[in-house]
PDB file of C-alpha atoms in Angstrom:
ATOM      1  CA  MET T   1     -47.160-167.597  30.950  1.00 52.00           C
ATOM      2  CA  LYS T   2     -47.760-168.844  27.422  1.00 62.00           C
ATOM      3  CA  ALA T   3     -48.359-166.504  24.484  1.00 64.00           C
ATOM      4  CA  GLU T   4     -51.555-168.345  23.524  1.00 71.00           C
ATOM      5  CA  TYR T   5     -53.149-167.237  26.811  1.00 75.00           C
ATOM      6  CA  ILE T   6     -53.549-163.723  25.417  1.00 82.00           C
ATOM      7  CA  ASN T   7     -55.741-164.982  22.559  1.00 88.00           C
ATOM      8  CA  PRO T   8     -58.935-165.533  24.616  1.00 91.00           C
ATOM      9  CA  PHE T   9     -58.600-161.975  25.977  1.00 91.00           C
ATOM     10  CA  LEU T  10     -58.025-160.614  22.488  1.00 91.00           C
ATOM     11  CA  GLU T  11     -61.003-162.463  21.010  1.00 94.00           C
ATOM     12  CA  SER T  12     -63.215-161.583  23.961  1.00 95.00           C
ATOM     13  CA  ALA T  13     -62.247-157.901  23.759  1.00 94.00           C
ATOM     14  CA  LYS T  14     -63.099-157.793  20.064  1.00 95.00           C
ATOM     15  CA  ILE T  15     -66.511-159.404  20.665  1.00 96.00           C
ATOM     16  CA  VAL T  16     -67.405-157.243  23.685  1.00 95.00           C
ATOM     17  CA  ILE T  17     -66.247-153.991  22.054  1.00 95.00           C
ATOM     18  CA  GLU T  18     -68.225-154.786  18.932  1.00 94.00           C
ATOM     19  CA  GLN T  19     -71.345-155.493  21.037  1.00 94.00           C
ATOM     20  CA  VAL T  20     -71.213-152.496  23.374  1.00 93.00           C
ATOM     21  CA  ILE T  21     -69.444-149.858  21.270  1.00 92.00           C
ATOM     22  CA  GLN T  22     -70.621-150.933  17.792  1.00 90.00           C
ATOM     23  CA  ILE T  23     -67.088-150.874  16.321  1.00 91.00           C
ATOM     24  CA  ARG T  24     -65.117-153.872  15.092  1.00 93.00           C
ATOM     25  CA  PRO T  25     -61.570-153.247  16.352  1.00 95.00           C
ATOM     26  CA  ALA T  26     -58.526-154.076  14.268  1.00 95.00           C
ATOM     27  CA  THR T  27     -55.713-156.057  15.875  1.00 93.00           C
ATOM     28  CA  GLY T  28     -52.266-154.514  16.230  1.00 92.00           C
ATOM     29  CA  GLN T  29     -48.940-156.306  16.522  1.00 90.00           C
ATOM     30  CA  LEU T  30     -48.338-158.794  19.358  1.00 86.00           C
ATOM     31  CA  GLY T  31     -45.225-157.876  21.293  1.00 84.00           C
ATOM     32  CA  LEU T  32     -43.318-158.184  24.528  1.00 82.00           C
ATOM     33  CA  LYS T  33     -42.654-154.917  26.305  1.00 77.00           C
ATOM     34  CA  ASP T  34     -41.873-153.364  29.643  1.00 75.00           C
ATOM     35  CA  ILE T  35     -44.945-151.961  31.353  1.00 70.00           C
ATOM     36  CA  LYS T  36     -44.636-148.260  31.992  1.00 69.00           C
ATOM     37  CA  PHE T  37     -47.459-146.433  33.718  1.00 67.00           C
ATOM     38  CA  VAL T  38     -47.918-142.967  32.262  1.00 73.00           C
ATOM     39  CA  GLU T  39     -50.171-140.158  33.371  1.00 74.00           C
ATOM     40  CA  ASN T  40     -53.459-139.345  31.598  1.00 83.00           C
ATOM     41  CA  HIS T  41     -54.116-143.046  31.134  1.00 87.00           C
ATOM     42  CA  ILE T  42     -56.484-145.497  32.780  1.00 89.00           C
ATOM     43  CA  TRP T  43     -55.746-149.148  33.430  1.00 88.00           C
ATOM     44  CA  ILE T  44     -58.164-151.876  34.378  1.00 90.00           C
ATOM     45  CA  GLN T  45     -56.291-154.549  36.318  1.00 90.00           C
ATOM     46  CA  ILE T  46     -57.828-157.988  36.752  1.00 91.00           C
ATOM     47  CA  GLY T  47     -56.077-160.731  38.687  1.00 91.00           C
ATOM     48  CA  LEU T  48     -55.919-164.286  37.393  1.00 90.00           C
ATOM     49  CA  ASN T  49     -55.737-167.238  39.778  1.00 92.00           C
ATOM     50  CA  GLY T  50     -55.770-170.976  39.141  1.00 91.00           C
ATOM     51  CA  GLN T  51     -53.933-172.758  36.349  1.00 88.00           C
ATOM     52  CA  MET T  52     -52.913-169.311  35.182  1.00 84.00           C
ATOM     53  CA  ASN T  53     -51.589-166.755  37.690  1.00 87.00           C
ATOM     54  CA  GLY T  54     -50.862-163.128  36.990  1.00 85.00           C
ATOM     55  CA  ASP T  55     -52.717-160.038  35.858  1.00 87.00           C
ATOM     56  CA  ILE T  56     -54.459-158.909  32.750  1.00 88.00           C
ATOM     57  CA  VAL T  57     -54.306-155.149  32.307  1.00 87.00           C
ATOM     58  CA  PHE T  58     -56.301-153.125  29.809  1.00 89.00           C
ATOM     59  CA  GLY T  59     -54.693-149.747  29.191  1.00 89.00           C
ATOM     60  CA  LEU T  60     -56.156-146.745  27.415  1.00 90.00           C
ATOM     61  CA  SER T  61     -55.752-143.005  27.351  1.00 91.00           C
ATOM     62  CA  GLU T  62     -58.329-140.923  29.196  1.00 92.00           C
ATOM     63  CA  GLN T  63     -59.527-139.530  25.832  1.00 94.00           C
ATOM     64  CA  VAL T  64     -60.111-143.053  24.491  1.00 94.00           C
ATOM     65  CA  ALA T  65     -61.946-143.961  27.717  1.00 94.00           C
ATOM     66  CA  LEU T  66     -64.236-140.948  27.335  1.00 95.00           C
ATOM     67  CA  LYS T  67     -65.004-141.849  23.702  1.00 94.00           C
ATOM     68  CA  MET T  68     -65.643-145.513  24.570  1.00 94.00           C
ATOM     69  CA  VAL T  69     -67.992-144.673  27.448  1.00 94.00           C
ATOM     70  CA  SER T  70     -69.782-142.098  25.272  1.00 94.00           C
ATOM     71  CA  ALA T  71     -70.336-144.846  22.685  1.00 93.00           C
ATOM     72  CA  MET T  72     -71.488-147.268  25.419  1.00 91.00           C
ATOM     73  CA  MET T  73     -74.060-144.657  26.488  1.00 90.00           C
ATOM     74  CA  GLY T  74     -75.543-144.260  23.031  1.00 89.00           C
ATOM     75  CA  GLY T  75     -73.461-141.281  21.992  1.00 88.00           C
ATOM     76  CA  PHE T  76     -74.087-139.123  25.078  1.00 91.00           C
ATOM     77  CA  VAL T  77     -71.052-136.824  25.200  1.00 91.00           C
ATOM     78  CA  ILE T  78     -68.908-137.290  28.289  1.00 92.00           C
ATOM     79  CA  SER T  79     -66.135-134.802  28.921  1.00 92.00           C
ATOM     80  CA  GLU T  80     -64.527-135.784  32.240  1.00 93.00           C
ATOM     81  CA  ILE T  81     -63.378-138.895  34.034  1.00 92.00           C
ATOM     82  CA  ASP T  82     -65.858-139.340  36.872  1.00 93.00           C
ATOM     83  CA  GLU T  83     -67.311-142.232  38.855  1.00 93.00           C
ATOM     84  CA  ILE T  84     -69.681-143.192  36.013  1.00 91.00           C
ATOM     85  CA  VAL T  85     -66.791-143.383  33.526  1.00 92.00           C
ATOM     86  CA  ARG T  86     -64.650-145.434  35.944  1.00 92.00           C
ATOM     87  CA  SER T  87     -67.595-147.764  36.570  1.00 94.00           C
ATOM     88  CA  ALA T  88     -68.316-148.214  32.849  1.00 94.00           C
ATOM     89  CA  ILE T  89     -64.651-148.872  32.010  1.00 94.00           C
ATOM     90  CA  SER T  90     -64.412-151.287  34.940  1.00 94.00           C
ATOM     91  CA  GLU T  91     -67.487-153.155  33.713  1.00 94.00           C
ATOM     92  CA  LEU T  92     -66.038-153.328  30.204  1.00 94.00           C
ATOM     93  CA  GLY T  93     -62.911-154.984  31.650  1.00 93.00           C
ATOM     94  CA  ASN T  94     -65.087-157.324  33.694  1.00 94.00           C
ATOM     95  CA  MET T  95     -67.130-158.365  30.649  1.00 95.00           C
ATOM     96  CA  ILE T  96     -63.995-159.004  28.573  1.00 94.00           C
ATOM     97  CA  SER T  97     -62.277-160.990  31.335  1.00 93.00           C
ATOM     98  CA  GLY T  98     -65.361-163.017  32.259  1.00 94.00           C
ATOM     99  CA  ASN T  99     -65.871-163.986  28.638  1.00 95.00           C
ATOM    100  CA  ALA T 100     -62.151-164.828  28.284  1.00 93.00           C
ATOM    101  CA  SER T 101     -62.190-166.998  31.426  1.00 93.00           C
ATOM    102  CA  THR T 102     -65.085-168.980  29.896  1.00 95.00           C
ATOM    103  CA  MET T 103     -63.053-169.414  26.699  1.00 94.00           C
ATOM    104  CA  LEU T 104     -60.059-170.594  28.752  1.00 92.00           C
ATOM    105  CA  PHE T 105     -62.285-173.038  30.683  1.00 93.00           C
ATOM    106  CA  ASN T 106     -63.496-174.460  27.352  1.00 93.00           C
ATOM    107  CA  GLN T 107     -59.808-175.005  26.440  1.00 90.00           C
ATOM    108  CA  GLY T 108     -59.265-176.914  29.699  1.00 91.00           C
ATOM    109  CA  VAL T 109     -57.637-174.043  31.617  1.00 89.00           C
ATOM    110  CA  ARG T 110     -59.324-173.295  34.928  1.00 92.00           C
ATOM    111  CA  VAL T 111     -58.886-169.709  36.058  1.00 91.00           C
ATOM    112  CA  ASP T 112     -60.688-167.392  38.443  1.00 93.00           C
ATOM    113  CA  ILE T 113     -60.699-163.642  37.915  1.00 92.00           C
ATOM    114  CA  THR T 114     -60.697-160.946  40.566  1.00 93.00           C
ATOM    115  CA  PRO T 115     -63.006-157.927  40.406  1.00 93.00           C
ATOM    116  CA  PRO T 116     -61.556-155.182  38.191  1.00 92.00           C
ATOM    117  CA  LYS T 117     -59.445-152.474  39.767  1.00 91.00           C
ATOM    118  CA  VAL T 118     -59.385-149.150  37.938  1.00 89.00           C
ATOM    119  CA  ILE T 119     -56.002-147.440  38.155  1.00 86.00           C
ATOM    120  CA  GLN T 120     -55.659-143.814  37.125  1.00 79.00           C
ATOM    121  CA  SER T 121     -52.266-142.990  38.540  1.00 69.00           C
ATOM    122  CA  ALA T 122     -48.942-144.710  38.071  1.00 59.00           C
ATOM    123  CA  ASN T 123     -48.340-144.267  41.804  1.00 58.00           C
ATOM    124  CA  SER T 124     -51.495-146.181  42.743  1.00 57.00           C
ATOM    125  CA  ALA T 125     -50.774-149.159  40.511  1.00 55.00           C
ATOM    126  CA  GLY T 126     -49.492-151.193  43.448  1.00 58.00           C
ATOM    127  CA  PHE T 127     -46.979-153.183  41.443  1.00 55.00           C
ATOM    128  CA  THR T 128     -43.718-152.404  39.768  1.00 60.00           C
ATOM    129  CA  ALA T 129     -43.032-152.453  36.064  1.00 57.00           C
ATOM    130  CA  LYS T 130     -42.752-155.931  34.579  1.00 71.00           C
ATOM    131  CA  GLN T 131     -42.647-157.379  31.135  1.00 75.00           C
ATOM    132  CA  ALA T 132     -45.939-158.197  29.483  1.00 79.00           C
ATOM    133  CA  LEU T 133     -47.266-159.750  26.353  1.00 82.00           C
ATOM    134  CA  THR T 134     -49.162-156.915  24.753  1.00 86.00           C
ATOM    135  CA  ILE T 135     -51.448-156.413  21.807  1.00 89.00           C
ATOM    136  CA  PRO T 136     -53.289-153.224  20.876  1.00 91.00           C
ATOM    137  CA  LEU T 137     -56.850-153.113  19.591  1.00 94.00           C
ATOM    138  CA  ILE T 138     -57.362-150.194  17.227  1.00 94.00           C
ATOM    139  CA  MET T 139     -60.859-148.704  17.176  1.00 95.00           C
ATOM    140  CA  GLU T 140     -61.476-146.417  14.219  1.00 93.00           C
ATOM    141  CA  GLY T 141     -62.475-142.937  15.348  1.00 92.00           C
ATOM    142  CA  ILE T 142     -61.814-143.794  19.012  1.00 94.00           C
ATOM    143  CA  GLY T 143     -58.208-144.888  19.512  1.00 93.00           C
ATOM    144  CA  GLU T 144     -56.394-147.865  21.013  1.00 93.00           C
ATOM    145  CA  LEU T 145     -57.062-150.254  23.875  1.00 91.00           C
ATOM    146  CA  ASP T 146     -53.881-152.059  24.905  1.00 90.00           C
ATOM    147  CA  ILE T 147     -54.296-155.607  26.255  1.00 88.00           C
ATOM    148  CA  GLN T 148     -51.371-156.600  28.472  1.00 85.00           C
ATOM    149  CA  VAL T 149     -50.818-159.982  30.084  1.00 81.00           C
ATOM    150  CA  LEU T 150     -48.291-159.595  32.886  1.00 76.00           C
ATOM    151  CA  ILE T 151     -45.811-162.427  33.084  1.00 59.00           C
ATOM    152  CA  ALA T 152     -45.236-163.822  36.535  1.00 55.00           C
ATOM    153  CA  SER T 153     -41.500-163.688  37.203  1.00 39.00           C
TER     154      SER T 153
END
C-alpha cells in the first residue's frame, strides 16, 4: 500500500469533520506503527476492495467519541456510549470513506468500501495487530481521531 493512499482519507476527514462538527482539525505527524487495540477506545473499520485492498481504521477514545457526537447533535450533551453514539460514529466513518473513495476514483484508483464496522473491544476486532500508516487529526477542545491505513502483508 502506498503512502499517498492515506491522503484522500486525511483530506476527506478534515472536510467532513469541519462540516459536521464545526472544527477545523490540525494534522499530526504521519508515521508507521504497530496497531494495538486498547480498551476505552472505539474503532471504525472500513474494508477497501479493488485496486486498493486492506482496511482503513479510524480510532478514537470513548471520551473523544462522546464529544464528537455531542457536537454533531448541536451540542446536546451525551454521557455514555450507546446505540445512537455508535451509529453516529459509524456514519462519520462512512461519510469520510465515501468521500475518500470518490477522491481516489478521480485519481484513477477504483476502490469499493464495505459498510463501517464499529469495534469497541480489542477482542472483537477480528484481526491481529499489523503495521499501519497512521496520521492523527487533532481537534481543539475535543481530542484526536487517528486515521490508520492497514498495510496488506
